[in-house]
Amino acid sequence: MFRITLPDGSVREVALGTTPADVAAAIGPGLAKAALAARIDGDLRDLNRPFERDARLALVTAKDEKDALELARHDYAHVLAEAVQKLFPGTQITFGPATEDGFYYDFAPSPEHGPFTEEDLPAIEAEMRRIIARDEPLIREVWTREQLIDRWQKQGESFKAEWAAELPDAEELTVYRAGKGEDAWLDMCRGPHLASTGKLDPQAFKLTRVSGAYWRGDQNNAMLSRIYGTGWLNKKQLDQHLFRLEEAAKRDHRKIGQEMDLFHLQPEAQGSVFWHPKGYVIWRQLEAYMRRKLDAAGYDEVKTPQLMDARQWEQSGHWGKYRENMFVVPDEIPSTDDDAPILSGTADLMALKPMNCPAHVLIFKQGIKSYRDLPIRMAEFGCCHRNEPHGALHGIMRVRQFTQDDAHIFVREDQVIDEVREFCDLLDGIYKDLGFENYAIKLALRPDKRFGSDEMWDKAEQELRDAVKAAGRATEAFGWEELPGEGAFYAPKLEFHLTDAIGRSWQVGTIQADTVLPERLDASYIGEDGARHRPVMLHRAILGTFERFIGILIEHHAGKLPLWLAPVQAVVATIVSDADDYANEVVEKLKAAGLRVESDLRNEKINYKVREHSLAKVPNLLVVGKREAEEGTVALRPLGEGARQEVLSLDQAIARLAAEARAPDMKP
Ligand SMILES: [Zn+2]
Ligand SMILES: [Zn+2]
């Protein structure tokens, strides 16, 4: 008999061979039906796997969404593989994990069929639905390595056979069989799985695309066909996801950036943005806003060198840990001799900064600092370079040259919690100003590989936790969560994740308390006791980088930026050429009031002009004709469906727009 403890603390005695499914059934038929899997002493397990010892049991249902999705997606991957092998005999299976929104599976297609294409997907989807309708039980079996290799070789599954031979000895080797009987389809898998394919909703998945992928991710290996799908618990979730994808495509910052003439990228400067005048207006407004907020919060702004000697990067530890992401530059004058190599290869090396931290420590170290000087809040809109692979680059969201809204706060030990709390308040106000009502705060805890003692980590983690509590934000409303293992190797960190208008989450803000770098670079201050002490260094950012944040803003607002950030705030458009002089006068007066205005005096129909400026997301159109010119009025027409046109006196219109165009921190 085993003693099984349920979450409510009650204990059940069960006989050998009893499964979590049996316990669910004994509790009630409703739970038996709803149960998808079990947590046994915290580990996710199959519902039908018998208990092996006394244990704590929690039944997993669709309400445990994260677990339920992970299980369903893993099952969809198996069902996909089974369907493909049924429809396309000779296809070899390899691997198929769950992903963030679904699953994929890598296949080695038969030579007759060749790589899979999107045309194959509808038939595969239909076959997957048949497998789900058959409600095949997913049965776990423990096999020996010899059995596995034998089975795969007999079936001509060379990839699986190769993998089976390499599975670690210590591991129990399991397969999952879809249905009873010798011929039932099976895959080598650690599990766990849902009890049967019928637990999946046949309307809650969709195959989305096909791509190539190398076996084991190595380009010297065979090229496989990867089929991707998105998978959910029910049709409603799938529909919402597909809607989000469609919306995301409409809001793609690369598309809007072109339509609004904000920036471009080109291969001659991989991953570095060419900001056009209109795009740079957004940048300048955002930078000016941030500068005002930082000034008010007691930061000092600095500017540090782009190029620093490799020895400096060695000392800071970046040369060892981070060099593959750095652009290295020899410190020498290139040869102009046609016969000689341009670079000698013997010069000292320098590197473009990938981060600003060491340079800020060097400023801190100038002159003697006393405990009374702290905290020192050193900010830099720091332009950094990181050598990312070309394939990883994405519009202005993932680039190689970027500008961080970086700062380092040097504090005494006793100031950490207060500073972090104040940072939480500053960041909260800024996100709200920028139109983000919701964000989540997460505490990333110590990773396996780390510097420093356990006491140091206990303390550092507790301080961040306490600071968020003191700021009143360690709550469900703020998505408060602790993420084991996800901290940096030298410090735990708080992460701030924005939720955008279509429900996507973006990590932008961060703060971490670091004692390692001050130590490595020998930064110190004189304490009240007259002795030298190490400051704690808080690395923190609110926007992350200007490039990515502007990308997020564009997608969040679908290009319809708040008036204070809009590159062009109004266009004055004429109905007839008689109004040209008046239109010019209106433009001058709006400019004098500090607004960014353009005129459109073209000989085009007004409806045509309205359509064009709407497409360019111009927030306000001021329409003027002969009558407006005579009466000194304008017809003000805000962007957007259902917006009413309103005739105002020119002075009224200017006053209204000027008030609306104030940055959020400049509003009365
Ligand atoms: Zn599996
Ligand atoms: Zn830093």
Short mmCIF file of C-alpha atoms in Angstrom, two decimals, residues 80 97 99 101-107 118 121 125 205-213 225-231:
data_model
loop_
_atom_site.label_atom_id
_atom_site.label_comp_id
_atom_site.label_asym_id
_atom_site.label_seq_id
_atom_site.Cartn_x
_atom_site.Cartn_y
_atom_site.Cartn_z
CA LEU A 80 1.52 14.89 -36.54
CA PRO A 97 8.99 19.19 -29.27
CA THR A 99 7.04 25.26 -28.74
CA ASP A 101 2.56 28.46 -29.30
CA GLY A 102 2.43 24.92 -30.63
CA PHE A 103 4.77 22.25 -31.83
CA TYR A 104 6.91 21.07 -34.69
CA TYR A 105 8.29 17.79 -35.92
CA ASP A 106 11.39 17.15 -38.06
CA PHE A 107 11.05 14.50 -40.75
CA GLU A 118 2.66 23.74 -47.60
CA LEU A 121 -0.47 20.35 -44.92
CA GLU A 125 -4.30 17.99 -40.84
CA PHE A 205 -4.71 23.09 -33.91
CA LYS A 206 -3.48 24.24 -37.30
CA LEU A 207 -0.37 23.36 -39.28
CA THR A 208 1.25 26.64 -40.17
CA ARG A 209 4.40 26.24 -42.23
CA VAL A 210 7.28 24.09 -43.40
CA SER A 211 10.98 24.83 -43.28
CA GLY A 212 14.30 23.06 -43.61
CA ALA A 213 16.26 22.06 -40.50
CA SER A 225 11.72 18.91 -43.31
CA ARG A 226 10.29 20.67 -40.29
CA ILE A 227 6.50 20.98 -40.11
CA TYR A 228 5.23 23.61 -37.68
CA GLY A 229 1.83 23.81 -36.09
CA THR A 230 0.07 25.88 -33.51
CA GLY A 231 -1.87 23.95 -30.90
#
